[in-house]
GROMACS .gro file of N, CA and C in nm:
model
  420
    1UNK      N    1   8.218  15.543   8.621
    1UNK     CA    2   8.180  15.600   8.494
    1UNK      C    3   8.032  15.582   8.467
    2UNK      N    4   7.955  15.443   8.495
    2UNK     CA    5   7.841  15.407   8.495
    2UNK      C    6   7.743  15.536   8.548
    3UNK      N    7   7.790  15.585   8.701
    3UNK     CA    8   7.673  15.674   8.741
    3UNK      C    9   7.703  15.810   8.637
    4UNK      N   10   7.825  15.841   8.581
    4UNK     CA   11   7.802  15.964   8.539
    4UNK      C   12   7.736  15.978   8.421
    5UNK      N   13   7.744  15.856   8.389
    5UNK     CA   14   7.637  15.841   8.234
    5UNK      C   15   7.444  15.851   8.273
    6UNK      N   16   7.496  15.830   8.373
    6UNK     CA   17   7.322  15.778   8.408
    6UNK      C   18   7.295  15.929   8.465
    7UNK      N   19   7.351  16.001   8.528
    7UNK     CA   20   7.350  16.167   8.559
    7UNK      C   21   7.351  16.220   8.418
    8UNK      N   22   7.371  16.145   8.351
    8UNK     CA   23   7.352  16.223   8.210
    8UNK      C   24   7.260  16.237   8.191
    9UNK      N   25   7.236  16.079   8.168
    9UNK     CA   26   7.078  16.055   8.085
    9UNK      C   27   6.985  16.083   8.172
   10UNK      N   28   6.981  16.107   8.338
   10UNK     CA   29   6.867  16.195   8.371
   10UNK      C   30   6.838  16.334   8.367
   11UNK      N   31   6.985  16.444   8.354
   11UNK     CA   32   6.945  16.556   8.274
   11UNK      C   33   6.908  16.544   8.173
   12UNK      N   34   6.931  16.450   8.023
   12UNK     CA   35   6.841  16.458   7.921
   12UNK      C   36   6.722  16.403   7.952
   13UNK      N   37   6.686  16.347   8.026
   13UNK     CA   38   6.527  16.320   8.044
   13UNK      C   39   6.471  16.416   8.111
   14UNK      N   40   6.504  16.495   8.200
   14UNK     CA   41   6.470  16.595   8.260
   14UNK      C   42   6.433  16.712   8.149
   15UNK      N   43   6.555  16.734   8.039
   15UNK     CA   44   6.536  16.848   7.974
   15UNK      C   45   6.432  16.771   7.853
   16UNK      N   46   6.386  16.697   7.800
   16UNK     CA   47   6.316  16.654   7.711
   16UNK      C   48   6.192  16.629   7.796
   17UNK      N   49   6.161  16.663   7.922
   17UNK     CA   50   6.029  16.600   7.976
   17UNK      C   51   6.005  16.451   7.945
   18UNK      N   52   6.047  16.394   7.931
   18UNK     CA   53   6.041  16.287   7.954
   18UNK      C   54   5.994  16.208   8.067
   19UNK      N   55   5.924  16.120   8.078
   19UNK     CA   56   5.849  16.086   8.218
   19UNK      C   57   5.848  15.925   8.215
   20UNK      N   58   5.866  15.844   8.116
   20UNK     CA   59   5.834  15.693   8.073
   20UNK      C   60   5.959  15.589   8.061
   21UNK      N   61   6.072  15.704   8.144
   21UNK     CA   62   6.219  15.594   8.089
   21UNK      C   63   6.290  15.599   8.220
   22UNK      N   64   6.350  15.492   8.277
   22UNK     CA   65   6.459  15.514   8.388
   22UNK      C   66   6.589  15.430   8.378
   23UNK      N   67   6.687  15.501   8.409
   23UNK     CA   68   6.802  15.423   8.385
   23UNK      C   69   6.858  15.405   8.541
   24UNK      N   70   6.923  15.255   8.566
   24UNK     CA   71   6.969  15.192   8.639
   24UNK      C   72   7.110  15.126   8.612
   25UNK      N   73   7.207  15.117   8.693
   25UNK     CA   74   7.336  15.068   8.713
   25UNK      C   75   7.324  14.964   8.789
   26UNK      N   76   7.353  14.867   8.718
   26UNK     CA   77   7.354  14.732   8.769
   26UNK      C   78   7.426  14.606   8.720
   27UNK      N   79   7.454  14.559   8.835
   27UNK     CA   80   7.571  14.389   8.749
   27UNK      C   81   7.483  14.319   8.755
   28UNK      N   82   7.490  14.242   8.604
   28UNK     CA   83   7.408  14.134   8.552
   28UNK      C   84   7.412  13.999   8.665
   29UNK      N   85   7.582  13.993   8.702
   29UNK     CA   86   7.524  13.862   8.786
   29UNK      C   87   7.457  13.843   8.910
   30UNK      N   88   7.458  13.950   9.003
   30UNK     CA   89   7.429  14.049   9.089
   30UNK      C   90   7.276  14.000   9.083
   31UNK      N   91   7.181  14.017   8.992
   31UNK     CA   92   7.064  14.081   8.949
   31UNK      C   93   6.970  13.996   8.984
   32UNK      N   94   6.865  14.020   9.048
   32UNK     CA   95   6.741  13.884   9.013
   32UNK      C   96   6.687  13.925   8.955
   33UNK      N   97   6.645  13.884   8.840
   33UNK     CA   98   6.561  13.937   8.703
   33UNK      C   99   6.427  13.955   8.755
   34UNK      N  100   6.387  14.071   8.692
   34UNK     CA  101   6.235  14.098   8.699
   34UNK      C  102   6.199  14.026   8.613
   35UNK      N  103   6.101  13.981   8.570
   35UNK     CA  104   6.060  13.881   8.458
   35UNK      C  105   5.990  13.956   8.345
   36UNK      N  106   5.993  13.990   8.240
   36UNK     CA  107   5.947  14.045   8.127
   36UNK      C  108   5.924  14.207   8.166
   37UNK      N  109   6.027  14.302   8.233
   37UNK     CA  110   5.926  14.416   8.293
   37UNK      C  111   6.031  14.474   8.190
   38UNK      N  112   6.141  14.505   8.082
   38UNK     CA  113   6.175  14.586   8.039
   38UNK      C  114   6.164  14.605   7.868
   39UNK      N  115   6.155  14.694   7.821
   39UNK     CA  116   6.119  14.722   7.695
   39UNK      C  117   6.283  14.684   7.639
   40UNK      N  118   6.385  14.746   7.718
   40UNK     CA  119   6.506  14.733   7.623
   40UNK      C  120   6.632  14.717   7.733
   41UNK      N  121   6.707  14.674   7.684
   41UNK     CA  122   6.828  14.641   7.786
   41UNK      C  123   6.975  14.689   7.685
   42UNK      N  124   7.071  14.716   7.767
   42UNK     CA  125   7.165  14.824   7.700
   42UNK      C  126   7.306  14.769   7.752
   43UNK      N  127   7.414  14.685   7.719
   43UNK     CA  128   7.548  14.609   7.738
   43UNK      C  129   7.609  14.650   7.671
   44UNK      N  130   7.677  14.796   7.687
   44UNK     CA  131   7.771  14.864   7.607
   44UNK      C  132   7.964  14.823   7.653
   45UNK      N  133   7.979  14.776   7.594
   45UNK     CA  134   8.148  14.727   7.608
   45UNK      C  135   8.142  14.680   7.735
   46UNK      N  136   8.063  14.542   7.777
   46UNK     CA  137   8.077  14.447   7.886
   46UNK      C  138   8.105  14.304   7.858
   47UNK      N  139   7.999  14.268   7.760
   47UNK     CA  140   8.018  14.083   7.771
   47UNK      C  141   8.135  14.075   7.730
   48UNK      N  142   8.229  14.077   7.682
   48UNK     CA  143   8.362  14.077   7.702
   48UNK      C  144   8.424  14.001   7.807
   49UNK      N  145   8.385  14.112   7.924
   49UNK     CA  146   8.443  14.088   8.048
   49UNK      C  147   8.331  14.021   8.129
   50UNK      N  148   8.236  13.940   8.077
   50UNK     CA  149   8.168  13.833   8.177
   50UNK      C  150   8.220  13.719   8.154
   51UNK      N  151   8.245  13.640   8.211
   51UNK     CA  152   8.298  13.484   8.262
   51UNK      C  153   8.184  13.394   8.207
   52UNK      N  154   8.092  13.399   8.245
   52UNK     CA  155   7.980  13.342   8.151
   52UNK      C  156   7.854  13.392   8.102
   53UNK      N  157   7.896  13.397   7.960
   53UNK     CA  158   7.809  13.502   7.893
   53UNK      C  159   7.693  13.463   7.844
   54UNK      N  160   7.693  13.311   7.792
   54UNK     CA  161   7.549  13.280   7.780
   54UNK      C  162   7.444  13.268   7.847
   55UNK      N  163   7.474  13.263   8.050
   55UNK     CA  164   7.356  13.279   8.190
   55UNK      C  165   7.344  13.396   8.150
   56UNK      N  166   7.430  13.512   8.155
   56UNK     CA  167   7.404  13.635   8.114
   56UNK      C  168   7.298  13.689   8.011
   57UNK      N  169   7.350  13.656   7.895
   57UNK     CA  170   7.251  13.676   7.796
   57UNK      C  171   7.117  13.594   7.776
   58UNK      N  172   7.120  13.467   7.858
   58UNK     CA  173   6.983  13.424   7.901
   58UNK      C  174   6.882  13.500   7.981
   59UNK      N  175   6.957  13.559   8.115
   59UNK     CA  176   6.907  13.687   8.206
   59UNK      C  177   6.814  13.768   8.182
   60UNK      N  178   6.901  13.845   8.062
   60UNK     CA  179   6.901  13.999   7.990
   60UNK      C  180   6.747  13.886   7.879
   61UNK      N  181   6.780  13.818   7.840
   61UNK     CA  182   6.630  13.748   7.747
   61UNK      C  183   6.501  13.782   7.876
   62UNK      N  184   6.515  13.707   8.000
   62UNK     CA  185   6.416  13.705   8.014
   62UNK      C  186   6.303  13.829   8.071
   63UNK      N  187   6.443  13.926   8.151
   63UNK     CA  188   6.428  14.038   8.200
   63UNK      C  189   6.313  14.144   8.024
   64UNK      N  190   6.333  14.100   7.962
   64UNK     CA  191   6.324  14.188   7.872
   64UNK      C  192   6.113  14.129   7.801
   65UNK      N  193   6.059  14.228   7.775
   65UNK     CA  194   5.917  14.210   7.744
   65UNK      C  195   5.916  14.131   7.578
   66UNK      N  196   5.804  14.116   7.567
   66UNK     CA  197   5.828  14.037   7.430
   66UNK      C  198   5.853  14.144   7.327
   67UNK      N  199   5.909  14.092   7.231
   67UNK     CA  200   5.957  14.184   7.114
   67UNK      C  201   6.047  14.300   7.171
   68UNK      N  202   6.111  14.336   7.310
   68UNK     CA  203   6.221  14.388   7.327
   68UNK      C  204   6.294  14.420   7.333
   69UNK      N  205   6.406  14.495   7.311
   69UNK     CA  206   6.562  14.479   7.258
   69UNK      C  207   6.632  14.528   7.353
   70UNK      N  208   6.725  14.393   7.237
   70UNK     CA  209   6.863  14.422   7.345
   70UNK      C  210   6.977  14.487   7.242
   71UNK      N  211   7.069  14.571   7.310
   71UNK     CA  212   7.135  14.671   7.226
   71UNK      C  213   7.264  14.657   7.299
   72UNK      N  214   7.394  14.579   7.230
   72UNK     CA  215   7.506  14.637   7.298
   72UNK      C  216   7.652  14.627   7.146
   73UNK      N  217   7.745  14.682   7.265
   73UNK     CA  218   7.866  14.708   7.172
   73UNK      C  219   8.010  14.661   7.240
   74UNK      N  220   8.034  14.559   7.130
   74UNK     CA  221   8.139  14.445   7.213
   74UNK      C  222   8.302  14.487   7.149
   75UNK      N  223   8.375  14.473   7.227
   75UNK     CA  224   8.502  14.510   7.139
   75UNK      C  225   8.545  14.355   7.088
   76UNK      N  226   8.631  14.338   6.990
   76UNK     CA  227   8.680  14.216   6.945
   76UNK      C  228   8.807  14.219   6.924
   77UNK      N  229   8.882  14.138   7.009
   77UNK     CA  230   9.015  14.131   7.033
   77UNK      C  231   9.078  14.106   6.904
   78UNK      N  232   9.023  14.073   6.802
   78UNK     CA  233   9.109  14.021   6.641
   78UNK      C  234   9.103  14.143   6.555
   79UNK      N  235   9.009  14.241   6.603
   79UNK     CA  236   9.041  14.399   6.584
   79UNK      C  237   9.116  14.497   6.624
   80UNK      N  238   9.180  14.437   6.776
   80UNK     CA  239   9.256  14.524   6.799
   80UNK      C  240   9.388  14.522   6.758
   81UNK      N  241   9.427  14.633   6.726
   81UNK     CA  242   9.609  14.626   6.717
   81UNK      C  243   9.674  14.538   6.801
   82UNK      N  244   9.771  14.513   6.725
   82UNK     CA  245   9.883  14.391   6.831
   82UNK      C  246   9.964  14.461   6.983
   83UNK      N  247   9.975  14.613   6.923
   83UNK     CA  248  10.021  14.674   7.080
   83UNK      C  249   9.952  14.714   7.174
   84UNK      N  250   9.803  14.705   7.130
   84UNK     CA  251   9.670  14.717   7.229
   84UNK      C  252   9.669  14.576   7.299
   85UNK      N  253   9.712  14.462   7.226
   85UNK     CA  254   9.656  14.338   7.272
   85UNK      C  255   9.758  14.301   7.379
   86UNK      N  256   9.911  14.344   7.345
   86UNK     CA  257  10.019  14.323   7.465
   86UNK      C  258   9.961  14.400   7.593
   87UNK      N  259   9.934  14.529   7.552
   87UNK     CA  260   9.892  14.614   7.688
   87UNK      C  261   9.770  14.599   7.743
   88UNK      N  262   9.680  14.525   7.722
   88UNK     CA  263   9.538  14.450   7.759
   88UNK      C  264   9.604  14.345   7.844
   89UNK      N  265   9.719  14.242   7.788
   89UNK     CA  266   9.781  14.153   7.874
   89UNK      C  267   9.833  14.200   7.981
   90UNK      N  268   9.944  14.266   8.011
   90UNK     CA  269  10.002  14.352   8.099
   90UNK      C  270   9.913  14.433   8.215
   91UNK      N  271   9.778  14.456   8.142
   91UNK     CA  272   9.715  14.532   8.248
   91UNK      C  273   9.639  14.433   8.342
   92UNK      N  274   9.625  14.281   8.294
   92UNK     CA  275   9.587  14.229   8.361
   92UNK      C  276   9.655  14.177   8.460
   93UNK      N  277   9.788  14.155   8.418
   93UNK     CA  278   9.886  14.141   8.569
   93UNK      C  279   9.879  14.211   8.660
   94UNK      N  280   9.849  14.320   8.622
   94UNK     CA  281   9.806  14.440   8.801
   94UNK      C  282   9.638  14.440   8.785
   95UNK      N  283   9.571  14.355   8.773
   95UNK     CA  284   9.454  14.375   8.835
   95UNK      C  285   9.350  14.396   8.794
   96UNK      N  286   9.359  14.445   8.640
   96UNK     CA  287   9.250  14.467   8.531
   96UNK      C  288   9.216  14.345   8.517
   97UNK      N  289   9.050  14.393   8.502
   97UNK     CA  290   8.982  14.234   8.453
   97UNK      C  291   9.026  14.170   8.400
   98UNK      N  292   8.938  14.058   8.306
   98UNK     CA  293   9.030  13.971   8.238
   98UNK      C  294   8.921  14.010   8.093
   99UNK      N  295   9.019  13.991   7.963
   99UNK     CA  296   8.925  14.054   7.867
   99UNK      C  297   8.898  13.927   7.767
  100UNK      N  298   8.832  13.909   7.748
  100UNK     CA  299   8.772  13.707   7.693
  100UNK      C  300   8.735  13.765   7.527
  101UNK      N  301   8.790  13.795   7.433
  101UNK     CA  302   8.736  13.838   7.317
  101UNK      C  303   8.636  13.762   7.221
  102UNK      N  304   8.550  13.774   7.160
  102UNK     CA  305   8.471  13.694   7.092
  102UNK      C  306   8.413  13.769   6.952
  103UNK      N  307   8.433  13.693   6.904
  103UNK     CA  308   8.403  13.736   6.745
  103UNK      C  309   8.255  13.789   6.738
  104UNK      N  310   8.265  13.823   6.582
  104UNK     CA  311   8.132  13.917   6.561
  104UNK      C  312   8.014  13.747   6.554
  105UNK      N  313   8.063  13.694   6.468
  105UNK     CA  314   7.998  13.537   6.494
  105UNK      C  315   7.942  13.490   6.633
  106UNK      N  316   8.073  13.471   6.697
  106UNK     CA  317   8.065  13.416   6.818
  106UNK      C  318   7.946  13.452   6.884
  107UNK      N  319   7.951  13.592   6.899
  107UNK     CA  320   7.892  13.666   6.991
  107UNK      C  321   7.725  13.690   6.915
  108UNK      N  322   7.727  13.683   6.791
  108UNK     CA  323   7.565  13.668   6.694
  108UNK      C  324   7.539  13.562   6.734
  109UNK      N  325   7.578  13.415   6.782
  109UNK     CA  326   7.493  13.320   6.768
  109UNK      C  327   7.492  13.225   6.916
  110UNK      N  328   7.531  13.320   6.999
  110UNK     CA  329   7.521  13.299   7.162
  110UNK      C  330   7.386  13.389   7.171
  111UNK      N  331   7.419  13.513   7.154
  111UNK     CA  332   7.286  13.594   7.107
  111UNK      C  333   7.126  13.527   7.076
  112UNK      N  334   7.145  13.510   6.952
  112UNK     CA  335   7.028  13.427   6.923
  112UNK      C  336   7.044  13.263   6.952
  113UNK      N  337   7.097  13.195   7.005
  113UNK     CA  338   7.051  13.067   7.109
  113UNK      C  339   7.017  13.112   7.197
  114UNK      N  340   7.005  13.220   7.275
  114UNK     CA  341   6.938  13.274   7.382
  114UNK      C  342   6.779  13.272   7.328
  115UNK      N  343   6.739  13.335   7.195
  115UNK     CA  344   6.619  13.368   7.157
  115UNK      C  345   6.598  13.474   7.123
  116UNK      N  346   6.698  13.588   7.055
  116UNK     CA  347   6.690  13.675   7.041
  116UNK      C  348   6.719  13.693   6.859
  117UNK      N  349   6.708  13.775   6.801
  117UNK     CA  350   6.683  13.743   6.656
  117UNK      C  351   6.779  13.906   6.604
  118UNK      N  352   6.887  13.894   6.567
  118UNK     CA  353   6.991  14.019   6.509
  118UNK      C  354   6.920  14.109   6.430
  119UNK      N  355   6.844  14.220   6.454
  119UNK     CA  356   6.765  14.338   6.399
  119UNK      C  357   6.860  14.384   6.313
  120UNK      N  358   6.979  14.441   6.349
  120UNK     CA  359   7.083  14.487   6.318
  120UNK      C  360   7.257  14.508   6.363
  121UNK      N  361   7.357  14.497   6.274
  121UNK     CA  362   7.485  14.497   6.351
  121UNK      C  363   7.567  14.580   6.257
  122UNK      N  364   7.646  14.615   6.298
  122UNK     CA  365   7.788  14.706   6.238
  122UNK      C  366   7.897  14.726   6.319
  123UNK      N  367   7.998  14.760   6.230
  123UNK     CA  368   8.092  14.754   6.312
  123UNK      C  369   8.192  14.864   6.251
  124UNK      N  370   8.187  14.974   6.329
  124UNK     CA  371   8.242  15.116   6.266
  124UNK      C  372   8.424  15.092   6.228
  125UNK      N  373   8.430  15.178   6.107
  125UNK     CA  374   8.545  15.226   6.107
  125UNK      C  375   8.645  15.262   6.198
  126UNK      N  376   8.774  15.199   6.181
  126UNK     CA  377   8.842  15.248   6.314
  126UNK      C  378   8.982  15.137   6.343
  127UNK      N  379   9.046  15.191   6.430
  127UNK     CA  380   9.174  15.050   6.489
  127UNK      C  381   9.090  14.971   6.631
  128UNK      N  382   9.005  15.042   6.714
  128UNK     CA  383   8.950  14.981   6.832
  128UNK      C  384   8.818  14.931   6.751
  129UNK      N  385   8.812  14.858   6.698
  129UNK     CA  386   8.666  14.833   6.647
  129UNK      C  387   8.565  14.742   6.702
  130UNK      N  388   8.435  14.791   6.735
  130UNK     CA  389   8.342  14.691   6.801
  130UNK      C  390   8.218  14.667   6.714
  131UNK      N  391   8.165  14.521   6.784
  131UNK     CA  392   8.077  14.479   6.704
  131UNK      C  393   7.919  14.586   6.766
  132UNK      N  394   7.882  14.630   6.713
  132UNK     CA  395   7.737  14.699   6.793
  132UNK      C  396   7.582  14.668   6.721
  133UNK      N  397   7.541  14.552   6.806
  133UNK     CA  398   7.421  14.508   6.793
  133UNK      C  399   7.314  14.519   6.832
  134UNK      N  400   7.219  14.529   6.764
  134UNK     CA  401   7.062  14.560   6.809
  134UNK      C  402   7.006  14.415   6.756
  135UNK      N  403   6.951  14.338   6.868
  135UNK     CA  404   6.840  14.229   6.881
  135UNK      C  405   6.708  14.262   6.945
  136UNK      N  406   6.585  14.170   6.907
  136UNK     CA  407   6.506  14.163   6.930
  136UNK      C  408   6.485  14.029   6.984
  137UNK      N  409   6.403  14.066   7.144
  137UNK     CA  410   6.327  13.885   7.171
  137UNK      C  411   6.233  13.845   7.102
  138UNK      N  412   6.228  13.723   7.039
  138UNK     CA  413   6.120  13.717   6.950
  138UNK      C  414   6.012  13.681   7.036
  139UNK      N  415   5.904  13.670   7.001
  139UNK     CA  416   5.755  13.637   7.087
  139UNK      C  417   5.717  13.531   7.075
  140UNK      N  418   5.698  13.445   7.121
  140UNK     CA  419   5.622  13.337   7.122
  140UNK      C  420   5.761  13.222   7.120
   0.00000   0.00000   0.00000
């Protein structure tokens, strides 16, 4: 699903002329961080499913330039319906990841012990509801 998003977003960069942005598919643990080379970093419905999320979100800190952001959208298992949460269980018996839920809290203040400072968060209307946050690294 990852590359077809990213085939997206290079026809919209293509059709907007765009010349200053590139998008990459990549696992965080996987990764050797470039050190300060990105303006913004993008964890749309993942930390969830990382095992350890605070190396992670240390990573994604350092990878990122000063005053940078980081932008993602977490689902929270105390949002989901109770027959979503049986069939999340079940799917993990055949093989689906494992899904580690963490509150809108939880997940704000792993966030900023990393060093990152909550710009903004919400969490839309809905039965699947996620937390979707925009941080900034602070400078200095």
């Amino acid at each position: 699903y990852a590359k077809n998003m990213i085939a997206i977003a290079n026809e919209k960069k293509a059709e907007g002329n765009v010349e200053n942005a590139t998008f990459t598919v990549a696992v965080i643990e996987d990764m050797e961080p470039e050190v300060e080379k990105y303006d913004a970093v993008l964890a749309l419905n993942i930390i969830h499913l990382l095992e350890d999320k605070p190396a992670a979100l240390a990573k994604i800190h350092g990878m990122l330039k000063p005053n940078g952001y980081f932008i993602s959208s977490t689902p929270s298992m105390g949002k989901i319906p109770f027959q979503w949460r049986v069939l999340i269980g079940l799917f993990r018996l055949v093989g689906f990841p494992r899904f580690e839920s963490v509150s809108t809290e939880q997940l704000r203040k792993m966030i900023e012990a990393v060093g990152f400072e909550t710009v903004e968060q919400w969490i839309p209307e809905g039965s699947m509801q996620s937390l979707f946050l925009v941080a900034q690294k602070r400078s200095g």
